[in-house]
């Protein structure tokens, strides 16, 4: 066994015992439930701590350029989220209506998220580095009625979309510059600074009875083809958020927790806001972007005890060398976990050498809603392995045919591969509390994510003889860049809108820091000359429409894009050629690591 790192006492204790004894019903009893009945994520994350006399404890500490910007205690958060729920009601936005959030990591975004859940409306986070096109698609699919955003983002990305979004009646402005607009200029129809609506609220803390199966969150994710998929999660998901925060993140009441993910994505919502708050801890929120020196300073000065971050960020720290953390006292740091992309063994070894701690990998997806496979605080790690299934989750490796379809067994379920180290697709047995309940408006796509009792993840893995899972690659064409999932189809569609482009094929090419970068192969229309100028124009076109999070970083002109007989561009072949892999057996091209 190539174990590494110390083992420590943990919330979960012994893994084997926890797996045997844990049930989701017992985990449900770790939470309170609403006083009037039902289960509401916001109540579990905020109000119940106030009811337990924990109201004065800091819940969120926001750090801006000049240090601590704002601290919200659990009592503050209870009050503000109640008022936000009242604002929604006063605007006629009610249970089941979709509210989108588009902002940097500013306090009122967190208030809006939790306040929306209190009102039994549904919250969908949008990423602030998306361009207008991804924003429009998501708000359209979600039939968003209200958007919470900043004046700058509204002007730059949303104002021009209003005509295409007739259902979007209200826009509430928060963050920098929003207060200045109170009682003043209106940036568009239904656009009001949130602060203008506060005076009409009372702070009445009552949360209406909420059925645990009511939709709470919609997280958009991308597939190989088609428009983004809106994975719908219900209030019951909080049972899994809480249990995994305890068992995997090892959170205890007095922890100082830092999740570096942006709340515009599922990790930043589930583990940057909801899960840690259900544990009553203090969350640190860094409003600024990555900076190695500042990050180490933050870990030291805030006395962060548990840190949840991502391989791209860790590789950026690695690249920055030892100087930025020399002399920093990181002794408060007890547990480091990582998620979102493969955590290379080199990074784990770097963590042991430079931070003097193991970094523990965790695996999950937008669809699973919570961590499913993990390395635990009290167990040794195997560098490169994503760990073992969390208590309450059955995971298996299932067989695929050469075209990548999961094979159906005699019982109508997948064919489970039990032999050690067999390569197959990772599947998880349903149900569990945070499993998505549908894809918005796309029940057929939802149905194809399952076979019998099993949810099919689309990821290729191996499981060793001791039950540890090893990530091998994605089973589809989706691109992972800096931990963010990018659908090639979305990028291709945007390029096709340019008058010079006849065809586009988009792939991810390996990058030592961000995992993969988006590369587009473009065939030009007859008579259009390829030139450096046009290449730059297309790069700019991509950035303006799609935003920096999604736009291609590289564009290559190629007249004959490889196509199947039915005319579909063969991204696999483009990728094989780009990477110098054999082109013959396309079934082997899925291995990306
Ligand atoms: C995909 C899911 C991570 C949750 C939020 C983002 C990849 C995730 C790992 C890991 C290797 C990983 C998978 C997965 N992924 N964690 N520990 N090792 N790959 O969720 O955007 O839906 O992405 O991220 O390919 O399917 P997401």
CSV table of N, CA and C and ligand atoms in Angstrom, one decimal, residues 221 265-267 338-343 361-367 386 457-459 471 473-474 480 483-485, ligand 1:
chain,number,residue,atom,x,y,z
A,221,UNK,N,-25.6,22.6,-16.2
A,221,UNK,CA,-24.3,21.9,-16.5
A,221,UNK,C,-24.4,21.6,-18.0
A,265,UNK,N,-21.2,28.5,-9.3
A,265,UNK,CA,-21.2,27.1,-9.7
A,265,UNK,C,-21.6,26.3,-8.5
A,266,UNK,N,-21.9,25.0,-8.8
A,266,UNK,CA,-22.5,24.1,-7.8
A,266,UNK,C,-21.6,24.0,-6.6
A,267,UNK,N,-20.3,23.9,-6.7
A,267,UNK,CA,-19.4,23.7,-5.5
A,267,UNK,C,-19.5,24.9,-4.6
A,338,UNK,N,-10.0,18.6,-2.0
A,338,UNK,CA,-9.9,19.1,-3.3
A,338,UNK,C,-11.1,18.5,-4.1
A,339,UNK,N,-11.5,19.2,-5.2
A,339,UNK,CA,-12.6,18.7,-6.0
A,339,UNK,C,-12.6,19.3,-7.4
A,340,UNK,N,-13.2,18.6,-8.3
A,340,UNK,CA,-13.6,19.2,-9.6
A,340,UNK,C,-12.8,18.7,-10.8
A,341,UNK,N,-11.6,18.2,-10.6
A,341,UNK,CA,-10.8,17.7,-11.7
A,341,UNK,C,-9.8,16.7,-11.1
A,342,UNK,N,-9.1,16.0,-11.9
A,342,UNK,CA,-8.2,15.0,-11.3
A,342,UNK,C,-7.1,15.7,-10.5
A,343,UNK,N,-6.9,15.2,-9.3
A,343,UNK,CA,-5.8,15.7,-8.4
A,343,UNK,C,-4.6,14.9,-8.7
A,361,UNK,N,-8.6,14.2,-2.0
A,361,UNK,CA,-9.5,14.3,-3.2
A,361,UNK,C,-10.9,13.9,-2.9
A,362,UNK,N,-11.9,14.6,-3.5
A,362,UNK,CA,-13.3,14.2,-3.4
A,362,UNK,C,-13.8,14.3,-4.9
A,363,UNK,N,-14.8,13.5,-5.1
A,363,UNK,CA,-15.4,13.4,-6.5
A,363,UNK,C,-16.9,13.6,-6.3
A,364,UNK,N,-17.5,14.4,-7.2
A,364,UNK,CA,-19.0,14.5,-7.4
A,364,UNK,C,-19.3,15.3,-8.6
A,365,UNK,N,-20.5,15.5,-8.9
A,365,UNK,CA,-21.0,16.2,-10.1
A,365,UNK,C,-22.2,17.1,-9.8
A,366,UNK,N,-22.4,18.0,-10.7
A,366,UNK,CA,-23.6,18.8,-10.6
A,366,UNK,C,-24.9,17.9,-10.3
A,367,UNK,N,-25.0,16.8,-11.0
A,367,UNK,CA,-26.1,16.0,-10.9
A,367,UNK,C,-26.2,15.2,-9.6
A,386,UNK,N,-9.3,8.9,-6.1
A,386,UNK,CA,-10.4,9.9,-5.5
A,386,UNK,C,-11.0,9.3,-4.3
A,457,UNK,N,-22.6,8.1,-14.4
A,457,UNK,CA,-21.9,9.4,-14.3
A,457,UNK,C,-21.3,9.9,-15.6
A,458,UNK,N,-21.0,9.0,-16.5
A,458,UNK,CA,-20.3,9.4,-17.7
A,458,UNK,C,-18.8,9.4,-17.5
A,459,UNK,N,-18.3,9.2,-16.3
A,459,UNK,CA,-16.8,9.2,-16.0
A,459,UNK,C,-16.3,7.8,-16.1
A,471,UNK,N,-9.8,7.8,-11.0
A,471,UNK,CA,-10.4,8.5,-12.2
A,471,UNK,C,-9.5,8.2,-13.4
A,473,UNK,N,-10.8,9.1,-17.0
A,473,UNK,CA,-11.1,10.2,-17.9
A,473,UNK,C,-12.6,10.4,-18.1
A,474,UNK,N,-13.0,11.4,-18.8
A,474,UNK,CA,-14.4,11.5,-19.1
A,474,UNK,C,-14.8,10.6,-20.3
A,480,UNK,N,-13.1,20.2,-19.3
A,480,UNK,CA,-13.0,20.7,-18.0
A,480,UNK,C,-11.8,21.6,-17.9
A,483,UNK,N,-11.6,23.5,-13.6
A,483,UNK,CA,-12.7,23.0,-12.8
A,483,UNK,C,-14.1,23.2,-13.4
A,484,UNK,N,-14.2,24.0,-14.4
A,484,UNK,CA,-15.5,24.4,-15.0
A,484,UNK,C,-15.8,23.5,-16.2
A,485,UNK,N,-17.0,23.0,-16.2
A,485,UNK,CA,-17.4,22.1,-17.3
A,485,UNK,C,-17.9,23.0,-18.5
B,1,LIG,C1,-17.1,16.4,-13.4
B,1,LIG,C2,-18.3,17.0,-12.7
B,1,LIG,C3,-17.0,18.6,-8.7
B,1,LIG,C4,-18.4,18.9,-8.3
B,1,LIG,C5,-18.8,20.1,-8.9
B,1,LIG,C6,-18.5,20.2,-10.4
B,1,LIG,C7,-14.9,15.9,-12.9
B,1,LIG,C8,-15.0,16.1,-10.4
B,1,LIG,C9,-13.3,15.0,-9.8
B,1,LIG,C10,-12.2,14.4,-9.2
B,1,LIG,C11,-11.5,13.8,-11.3
B,1,LIG,C12,-13.4,15.0,-11.2
B,1,LIG,C13,-15.6,14.7,-13.4
B,1,LIG,C14,-17.0,14.9,-13.1
B,1,LIG,N1,-14.5,15.7,-11.5
B,1,LIG,N2,-14.3,15.7,-9.3
B,1,LIG,N3,-12.0,14.4,-7.9
B,1,LIG,N4,-11.3,13.8,-10.0
B,1,LIG,N5,-12.5,14.4,-12.0
B,1,LIG,O1,-19.3,19.4,-11.0
B,1,LIG,O2,-19.1,20.7,-13.2
B,1,LIG,O3,-20.7,18.7,-12.9
B,1,LIG,O4,-18.3,18.4,-13.0
B,1,LIG,O5,-15.9,16.9,-12.9
B,1,LIG,O6,-15.4,14.6,-14.8
B,1,LIG,O7,-17.9,14.2,-14.0
B,1,LIG,P1,-19.4,19.3,-12.6
